[in-house]
Short mmCIF file of C-alpha atoms in Angstrom, two decimals:
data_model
loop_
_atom_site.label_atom_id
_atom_site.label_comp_id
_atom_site.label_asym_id
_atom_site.label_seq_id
_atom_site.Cartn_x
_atom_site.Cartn_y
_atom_site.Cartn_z
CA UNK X 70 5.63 35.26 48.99
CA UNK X 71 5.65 37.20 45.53
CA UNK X 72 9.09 38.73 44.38
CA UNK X 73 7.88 41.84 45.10
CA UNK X 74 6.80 41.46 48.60
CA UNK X 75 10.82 39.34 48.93
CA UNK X 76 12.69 42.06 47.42
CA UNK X 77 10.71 44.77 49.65
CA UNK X 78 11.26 43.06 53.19
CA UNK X 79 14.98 41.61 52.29
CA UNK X 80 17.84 43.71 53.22
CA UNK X 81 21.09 43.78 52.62
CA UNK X 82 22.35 40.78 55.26
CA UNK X 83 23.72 43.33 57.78
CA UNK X 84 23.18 42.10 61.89
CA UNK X 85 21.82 45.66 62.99
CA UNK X 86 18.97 44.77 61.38
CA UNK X 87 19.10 48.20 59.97
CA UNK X 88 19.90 48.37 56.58
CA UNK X 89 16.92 49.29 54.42
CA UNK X 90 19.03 48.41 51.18
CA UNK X 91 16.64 46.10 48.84
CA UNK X 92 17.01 44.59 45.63
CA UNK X 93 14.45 46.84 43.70
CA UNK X 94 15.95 49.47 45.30
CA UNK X 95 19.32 48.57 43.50
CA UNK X 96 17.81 48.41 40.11
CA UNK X 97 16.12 51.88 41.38
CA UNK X 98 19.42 53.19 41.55
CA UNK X 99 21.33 52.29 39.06
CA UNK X 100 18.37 51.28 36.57
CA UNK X 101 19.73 48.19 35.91
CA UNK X 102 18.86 44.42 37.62
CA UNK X 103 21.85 42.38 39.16
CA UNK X 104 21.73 39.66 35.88
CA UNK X 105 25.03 39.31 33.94
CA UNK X 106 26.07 36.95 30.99
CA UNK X 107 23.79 34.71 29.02
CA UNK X 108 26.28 33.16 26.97
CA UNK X 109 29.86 32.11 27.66
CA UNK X 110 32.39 31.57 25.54
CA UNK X 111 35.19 29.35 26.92
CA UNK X 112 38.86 30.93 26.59
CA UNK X 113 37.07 34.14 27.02
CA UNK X 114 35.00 33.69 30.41
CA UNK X 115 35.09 30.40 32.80
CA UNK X 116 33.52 28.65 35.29
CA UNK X 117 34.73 28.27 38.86
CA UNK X 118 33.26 24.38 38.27
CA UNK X 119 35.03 24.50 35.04
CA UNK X 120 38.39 26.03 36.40
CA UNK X 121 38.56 23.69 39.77
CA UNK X 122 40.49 20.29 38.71
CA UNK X 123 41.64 21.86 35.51
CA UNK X 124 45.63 20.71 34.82
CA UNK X 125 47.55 24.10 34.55
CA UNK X 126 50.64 23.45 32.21
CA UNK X 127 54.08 25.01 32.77
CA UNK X 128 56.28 26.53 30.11
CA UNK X 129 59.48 28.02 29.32
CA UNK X 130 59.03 29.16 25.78
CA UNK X 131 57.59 31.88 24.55
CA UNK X 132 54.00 31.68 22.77
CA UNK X 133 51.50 33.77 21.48
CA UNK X 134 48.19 32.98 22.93
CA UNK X 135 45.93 34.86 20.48
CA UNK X 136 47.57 31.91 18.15
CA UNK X 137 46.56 28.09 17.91
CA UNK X 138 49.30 26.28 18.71
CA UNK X 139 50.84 23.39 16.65
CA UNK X 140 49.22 19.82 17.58
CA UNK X 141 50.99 18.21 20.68
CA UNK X 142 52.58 21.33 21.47
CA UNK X 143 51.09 21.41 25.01
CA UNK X 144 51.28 17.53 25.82
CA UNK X 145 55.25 18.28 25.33
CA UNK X 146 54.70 20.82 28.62
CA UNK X 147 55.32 20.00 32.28
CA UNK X 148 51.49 19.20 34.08
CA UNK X 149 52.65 21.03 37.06
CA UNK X 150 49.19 20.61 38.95
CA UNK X 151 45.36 21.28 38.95
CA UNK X 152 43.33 24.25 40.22
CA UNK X 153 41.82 22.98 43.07
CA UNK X 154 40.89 26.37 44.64
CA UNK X 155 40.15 29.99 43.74
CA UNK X 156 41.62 33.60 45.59
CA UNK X 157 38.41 35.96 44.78
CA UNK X 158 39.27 39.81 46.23
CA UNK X 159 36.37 41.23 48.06
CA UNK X 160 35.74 43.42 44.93
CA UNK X 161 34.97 40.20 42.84
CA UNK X 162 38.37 40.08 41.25
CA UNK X 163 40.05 36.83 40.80
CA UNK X 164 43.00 37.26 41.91
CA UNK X 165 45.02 33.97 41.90
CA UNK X 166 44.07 30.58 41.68
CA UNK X 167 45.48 28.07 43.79
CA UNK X 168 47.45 24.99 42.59
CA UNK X 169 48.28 21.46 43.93
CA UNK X 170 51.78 21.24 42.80
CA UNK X 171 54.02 18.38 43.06
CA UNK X 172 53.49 15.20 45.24
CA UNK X 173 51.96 11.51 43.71
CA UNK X 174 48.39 11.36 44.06
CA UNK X 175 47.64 14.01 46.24
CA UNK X 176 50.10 13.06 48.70
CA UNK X 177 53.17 15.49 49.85
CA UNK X 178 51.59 18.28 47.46
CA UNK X 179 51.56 21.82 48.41
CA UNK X 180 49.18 24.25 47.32
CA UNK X 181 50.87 27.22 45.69
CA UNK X 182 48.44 30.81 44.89
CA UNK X 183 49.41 31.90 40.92
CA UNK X 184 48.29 34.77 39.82
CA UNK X 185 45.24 34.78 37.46
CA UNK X 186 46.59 37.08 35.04
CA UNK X 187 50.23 35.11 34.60
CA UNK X 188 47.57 32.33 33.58
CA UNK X 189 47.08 31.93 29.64
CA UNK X 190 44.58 30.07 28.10
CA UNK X 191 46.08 28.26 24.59
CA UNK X 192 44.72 25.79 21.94
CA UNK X 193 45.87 24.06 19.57
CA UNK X 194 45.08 24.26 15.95
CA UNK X 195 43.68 20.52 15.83
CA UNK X 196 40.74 21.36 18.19
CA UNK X 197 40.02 24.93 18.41
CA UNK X 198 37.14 23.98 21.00
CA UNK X 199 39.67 22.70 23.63
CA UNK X 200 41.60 24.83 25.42
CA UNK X 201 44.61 24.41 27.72
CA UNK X 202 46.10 26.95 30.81
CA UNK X 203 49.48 27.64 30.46
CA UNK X 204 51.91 29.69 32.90
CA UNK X 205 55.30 30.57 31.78
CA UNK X 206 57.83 29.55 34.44
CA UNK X 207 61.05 27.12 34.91
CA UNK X 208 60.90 24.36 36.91
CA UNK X 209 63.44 25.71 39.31
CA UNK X 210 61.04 28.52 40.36
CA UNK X 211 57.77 26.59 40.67
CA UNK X 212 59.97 24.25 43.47
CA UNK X 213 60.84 27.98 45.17
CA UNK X 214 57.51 29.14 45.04
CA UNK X 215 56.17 29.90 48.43
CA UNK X 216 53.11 27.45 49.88
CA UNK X 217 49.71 28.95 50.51
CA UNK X 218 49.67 29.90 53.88
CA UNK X 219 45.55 30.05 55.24
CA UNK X 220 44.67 31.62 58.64
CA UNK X 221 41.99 32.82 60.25
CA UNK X 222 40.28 35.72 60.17
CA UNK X 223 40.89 38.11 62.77
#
């Protein structure tokens, strides 16, 4: 089946069976195709595959994240978990991503939802090409933080 003759006779997913919605008639529209980035630049854009098992380190100083930090600066932060899932809003925002904090190898973790934008992304002047996420938090409030809670759809 050519592209054309796809885009023409695919619709928009809905069960009535109704919706006459096509690709080339969104490009019709808005006179632009779906396609997005070509080129990403990490620190500026990620990767959910990038993001998910990424260790998010926990601060309680003050930095500027538009500045490389000092060498060893973050290995003298808490490793208060990895990403191991991601909250996306039904507008495409990401809204949090969710840790695994605490526990020993997986065991007696809990998965705690922080928001994307309290996440910073740091280097250090050494590498410039690595970069870290940071969140600025104490200890004491990371322990309070509520655990993910998922349920059903109603």
């Amino acid at each position: 089946m050519s592209a054309a003759a796809f885009a023409a006779s695919h619709t928009d997913g809905s069960e009535t069976g109704d919706a006459t919605r096509t690709f080339d008639a969104d490009v019709a529209t808005t006179g632009t195709p779906p396609f997005s980035t070509t080129t990403i630049q990490y620190g500026e854009k990620y990767l959910a595959t990038t993001l998910i098992g990424t260790t998010v380190h926990a601060t309680e100083v003050e930095f500027d994240a538009m500045t490389p930090l000092a060498a060893g600066t973050v290995a003298e932060w808490d490793e208060i978990g990895e990403i191991g899932d991601m909250i996306i809003g039904v507008d495409g925002t990401l809204e949090a991503v969710v840790i695994d904090v605490g526990g020993f190898l997986g065991i007696g973790a809990k998965e705690v939802a922080v928001d994307w934008a309290a996440l910073e992304g740091v280097r250090e002047e050494d590498d410039p090409s690595e970069w870290f996420l940071v969140v600025t938090i104490t200890q004491d409030a990371l322990e309070a933080a509520p655990e993910l809670e998922r349920v059903p759809a109603e």
